Coordinates of C-alpha atoms in Angstrom, one line a residue:
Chain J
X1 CA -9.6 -40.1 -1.0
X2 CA -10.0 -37.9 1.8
X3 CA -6.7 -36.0 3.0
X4 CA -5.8 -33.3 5.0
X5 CA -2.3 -31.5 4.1
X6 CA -0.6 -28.8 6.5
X7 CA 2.2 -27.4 4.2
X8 CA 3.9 -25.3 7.2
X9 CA 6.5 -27.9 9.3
X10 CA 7.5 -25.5 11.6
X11 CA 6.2 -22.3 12.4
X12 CA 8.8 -19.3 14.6
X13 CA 7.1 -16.7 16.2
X14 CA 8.0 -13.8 18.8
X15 CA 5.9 -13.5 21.6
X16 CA 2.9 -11.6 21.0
X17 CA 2.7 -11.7 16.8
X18 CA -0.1 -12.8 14.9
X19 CA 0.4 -16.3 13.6
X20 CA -1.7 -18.4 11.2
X21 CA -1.2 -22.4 10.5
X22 CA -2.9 -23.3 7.4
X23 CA -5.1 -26.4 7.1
X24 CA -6.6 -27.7 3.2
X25 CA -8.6 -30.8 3.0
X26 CA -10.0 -32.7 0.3
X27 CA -12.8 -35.1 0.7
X28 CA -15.9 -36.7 -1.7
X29 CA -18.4 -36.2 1.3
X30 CA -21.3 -33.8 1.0
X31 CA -21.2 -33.6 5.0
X32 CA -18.1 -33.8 7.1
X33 CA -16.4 -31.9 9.8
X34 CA -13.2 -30.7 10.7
X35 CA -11.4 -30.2 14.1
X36 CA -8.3 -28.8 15.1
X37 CA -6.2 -30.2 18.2
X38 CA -3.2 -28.8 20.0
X39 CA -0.4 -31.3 21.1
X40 CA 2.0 -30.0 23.7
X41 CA 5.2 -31.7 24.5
X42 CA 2.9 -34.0 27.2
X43 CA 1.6 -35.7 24.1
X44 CA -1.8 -35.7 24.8
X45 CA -3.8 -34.1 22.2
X46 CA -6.5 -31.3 23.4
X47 CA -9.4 -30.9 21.1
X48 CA -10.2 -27.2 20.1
X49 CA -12.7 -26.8 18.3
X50 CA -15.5 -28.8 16.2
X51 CA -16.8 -27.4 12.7
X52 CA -19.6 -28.6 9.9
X53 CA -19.3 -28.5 6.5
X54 CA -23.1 -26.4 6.6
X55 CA -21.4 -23.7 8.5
X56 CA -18.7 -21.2 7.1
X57 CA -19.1 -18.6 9.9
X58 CA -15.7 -17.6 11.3
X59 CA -15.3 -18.5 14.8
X60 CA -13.3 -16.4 17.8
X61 CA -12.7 -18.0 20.9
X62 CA -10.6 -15.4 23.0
X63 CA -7.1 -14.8 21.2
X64 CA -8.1 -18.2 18.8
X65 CA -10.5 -18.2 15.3
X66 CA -10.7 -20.2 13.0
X67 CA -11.4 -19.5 9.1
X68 CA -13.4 -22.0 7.4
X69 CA -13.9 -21.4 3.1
X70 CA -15.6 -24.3 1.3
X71 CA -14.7 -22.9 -2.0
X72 CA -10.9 -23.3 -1.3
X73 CA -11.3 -26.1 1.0
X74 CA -9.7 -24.6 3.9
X75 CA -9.5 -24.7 7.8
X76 CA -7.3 -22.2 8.6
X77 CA -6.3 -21.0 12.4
X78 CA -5.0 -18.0 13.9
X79 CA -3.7 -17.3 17.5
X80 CA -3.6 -13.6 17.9
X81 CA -1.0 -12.4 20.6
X82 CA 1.0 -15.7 20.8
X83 CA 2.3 -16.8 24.1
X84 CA 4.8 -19.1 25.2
X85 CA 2.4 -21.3 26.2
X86 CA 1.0 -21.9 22.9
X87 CA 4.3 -23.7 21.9
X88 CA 2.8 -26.9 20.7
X89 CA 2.0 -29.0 17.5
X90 CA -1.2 -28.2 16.0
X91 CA -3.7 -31.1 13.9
X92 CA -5.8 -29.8 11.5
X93 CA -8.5 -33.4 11.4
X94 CA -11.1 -34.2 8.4
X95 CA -13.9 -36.7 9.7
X96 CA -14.6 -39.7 7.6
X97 CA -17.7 -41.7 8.4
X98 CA -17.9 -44.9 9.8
X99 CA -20.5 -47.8 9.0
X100 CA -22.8 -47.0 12.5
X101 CA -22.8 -43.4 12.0
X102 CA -19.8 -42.8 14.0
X103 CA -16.4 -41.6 12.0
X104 CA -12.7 -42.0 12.1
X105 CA -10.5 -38.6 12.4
X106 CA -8.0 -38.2 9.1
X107 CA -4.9 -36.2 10.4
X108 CA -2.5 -33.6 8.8
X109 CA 0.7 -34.2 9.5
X110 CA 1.0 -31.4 12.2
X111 CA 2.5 -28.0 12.3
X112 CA 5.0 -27.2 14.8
X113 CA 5.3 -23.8 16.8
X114 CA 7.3 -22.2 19.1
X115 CA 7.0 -18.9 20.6
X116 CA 9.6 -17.4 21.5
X117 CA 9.9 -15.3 24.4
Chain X
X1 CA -14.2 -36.2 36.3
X2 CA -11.3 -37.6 34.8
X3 CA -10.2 -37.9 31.3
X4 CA -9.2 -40.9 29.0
X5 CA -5.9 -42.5 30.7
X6 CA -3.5 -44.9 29.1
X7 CA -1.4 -47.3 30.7
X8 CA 1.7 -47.6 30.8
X9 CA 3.4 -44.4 29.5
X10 CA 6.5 -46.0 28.1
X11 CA 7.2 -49.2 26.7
X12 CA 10.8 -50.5 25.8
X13 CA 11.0 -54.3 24.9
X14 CA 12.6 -56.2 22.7
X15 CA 12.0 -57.3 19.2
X16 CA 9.8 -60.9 19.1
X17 CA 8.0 -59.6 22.4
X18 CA 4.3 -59.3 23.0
X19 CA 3.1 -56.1 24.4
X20 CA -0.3 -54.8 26.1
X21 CA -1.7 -51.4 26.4
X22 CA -4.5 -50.6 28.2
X23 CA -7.0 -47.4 27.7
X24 CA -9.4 -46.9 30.4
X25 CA -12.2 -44.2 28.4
X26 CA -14.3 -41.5 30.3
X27 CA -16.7 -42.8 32.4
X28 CA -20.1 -43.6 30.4
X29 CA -18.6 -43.0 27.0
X30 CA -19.9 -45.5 24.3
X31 CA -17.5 -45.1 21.6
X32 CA -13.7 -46.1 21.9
X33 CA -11.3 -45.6 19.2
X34 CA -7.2 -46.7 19.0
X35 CA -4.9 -44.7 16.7
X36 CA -0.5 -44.8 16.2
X37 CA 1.4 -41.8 16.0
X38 CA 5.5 -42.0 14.3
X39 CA 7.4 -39.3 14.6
X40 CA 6.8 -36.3 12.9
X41 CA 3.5 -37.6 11.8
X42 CA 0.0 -37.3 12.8
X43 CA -1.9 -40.0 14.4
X44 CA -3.5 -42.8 12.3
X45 CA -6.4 -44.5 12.8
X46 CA -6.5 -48.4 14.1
X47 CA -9.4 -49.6 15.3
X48 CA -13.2 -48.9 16.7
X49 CA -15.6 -49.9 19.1
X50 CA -19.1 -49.6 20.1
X51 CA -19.3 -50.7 23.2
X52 CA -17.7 -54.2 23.3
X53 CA -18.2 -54.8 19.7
X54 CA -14.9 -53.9 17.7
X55 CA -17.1 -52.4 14.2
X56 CA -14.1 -51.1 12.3
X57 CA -10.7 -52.1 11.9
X58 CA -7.7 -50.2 9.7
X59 CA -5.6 -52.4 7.3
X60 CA -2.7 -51.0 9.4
X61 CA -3.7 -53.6 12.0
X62 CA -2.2 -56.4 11.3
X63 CA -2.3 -60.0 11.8
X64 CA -0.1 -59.2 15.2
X65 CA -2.3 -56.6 16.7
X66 CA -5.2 -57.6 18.7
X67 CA -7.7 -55.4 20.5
X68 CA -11.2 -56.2 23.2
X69 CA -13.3 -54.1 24.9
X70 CA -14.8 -57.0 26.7
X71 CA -17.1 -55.3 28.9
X72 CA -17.7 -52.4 26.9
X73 CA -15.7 -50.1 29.1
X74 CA -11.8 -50.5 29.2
X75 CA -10.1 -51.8 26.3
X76 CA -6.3 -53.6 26.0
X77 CA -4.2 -53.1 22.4
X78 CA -1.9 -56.3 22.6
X79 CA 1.0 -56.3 19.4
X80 CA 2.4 -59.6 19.6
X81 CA 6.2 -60.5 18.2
X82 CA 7.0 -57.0 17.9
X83 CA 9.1 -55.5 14.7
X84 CA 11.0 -52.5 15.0
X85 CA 8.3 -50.4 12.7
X86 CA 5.8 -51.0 15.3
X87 CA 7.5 -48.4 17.4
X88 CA 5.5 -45.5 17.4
X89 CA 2.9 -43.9 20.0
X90 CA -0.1 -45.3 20.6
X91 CA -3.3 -42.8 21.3
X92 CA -6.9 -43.6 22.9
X93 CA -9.5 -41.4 22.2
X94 CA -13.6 -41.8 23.4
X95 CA -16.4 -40.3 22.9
X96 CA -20.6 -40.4 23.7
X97 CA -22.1 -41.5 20.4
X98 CA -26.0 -40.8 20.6
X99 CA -27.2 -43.0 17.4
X100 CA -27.8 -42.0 14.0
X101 CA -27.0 -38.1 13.8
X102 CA -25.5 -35.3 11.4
X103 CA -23.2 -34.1 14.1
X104 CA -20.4 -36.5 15.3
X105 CA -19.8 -36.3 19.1
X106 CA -16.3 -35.1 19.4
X107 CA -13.2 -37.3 20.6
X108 CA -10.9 -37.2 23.4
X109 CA -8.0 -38.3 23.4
X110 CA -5.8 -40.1 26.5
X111 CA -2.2 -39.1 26.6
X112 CA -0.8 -42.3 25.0
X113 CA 1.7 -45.1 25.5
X114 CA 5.1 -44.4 23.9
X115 CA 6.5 -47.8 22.6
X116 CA 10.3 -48.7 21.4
X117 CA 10.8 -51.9 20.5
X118 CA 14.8 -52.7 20.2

């Protein structure tokens, strides 16, 4: 069955450290993709970013990247130089396809983190 | 442009009483999707249109919950005789599907409508 399991509940970070949110997923698809999506206290969840299961290049988007390893079946995401702003729950997302092509999102349970100022 | 919107943004009613959500998707999306978020938990999938045909449906919807897109643009959740457990929030996403493809379009979500049923 396809899952997607963030161990880390909560996550406590000072301002400006390094912090990583883990993300492992299993699934019996060949082809799938993964996403991650920030949830801030509004509740509306922001997409982040979109990867294939083709493509294990790491990916930096200013103080985000993202880890992707097939072989462990991991999605991992860092945030270099947290800010307060960045307070949020974080969804690590596994796509399971639908009959017409389109596909359903599977969700972690969410990791929680705070910065601290 | 504006994003997906859900109305309303709180719900409070009382247990036995129907309720209706509405999701209005962005403008010229295809694809409309329905998931429920409890606490502490991430958000699980409900439901799924194409247009105005409803093509997927969770076994978490049950005989109670009823959903239309009837003119393939906004669409209404309605939970009748709520229970307790159906508390929970309630999250619209849409997206542009472009047929048959190897890369799913990605969804966006609308910022939900919180419901507590008493």
């Amino acid at each position: 069955a396809q899952k997607v399991t963030q161990a880390q509940t909560e996550i406590s970070v000072v301002e400006k450290e390094d912090v990583t949110l883990d993300c492992v997923y299993e699934t019996r698809d060949t082809t799938y993709y993964l996403f991650w999506y920030k949830q801030p206290p509004s509740g509306e969840l922001v997409f982040l970013i979109r990867r294939n299961s083709f493509d294990e290049q790491n990916e930096i988007s200013g103080r985000y990247s993202w880890n992707f390893q097939k072989s462990t079946s991991s999605f991992n995401f860092t945030i270099t130089a947290s800010q307060v702003v960045d307070s949020a729950v974080y969804f690590c997302a596994l796509s399971e396809a639908l009959l017409d092509s389109s596909y359903k999102l599977i969700f972690g349970s969410g990791t929680r983190l705070l910065v601290r100022p | 442009d504006t994003g997906v919107s859900q109305n309303p943004r709180h719900k409070i009613t009382k247990r036995g009483q129907n309720v209706t959500f509405r999701c209005d998707p962005i403008s010229e999306h295809n694809r409309l999707y329905w998931y429920r978020q409890t606490l502490g938990q991430g958000p699980e999938f409900l439901t799924y249109f194409q247009n105005e045909a409803q093509l997927e449906k969770s076994r978490l919807l049950s005989d109670r919950f009823s959903a239309e897109r009837p003119k393939g643009s906004f669409s209404t959740l309605e939970i009748q005789r709520t229970e307790q457990g159906d508390s929970a929030m309630y999250l619209c996403a849409s997206s542009l599907g472009r047929g048959p493809t190897l890369s799913p379009e990605t969804q966006y979500f609308g910022p939900g409508t919180r419901l507590l049923v008493l």
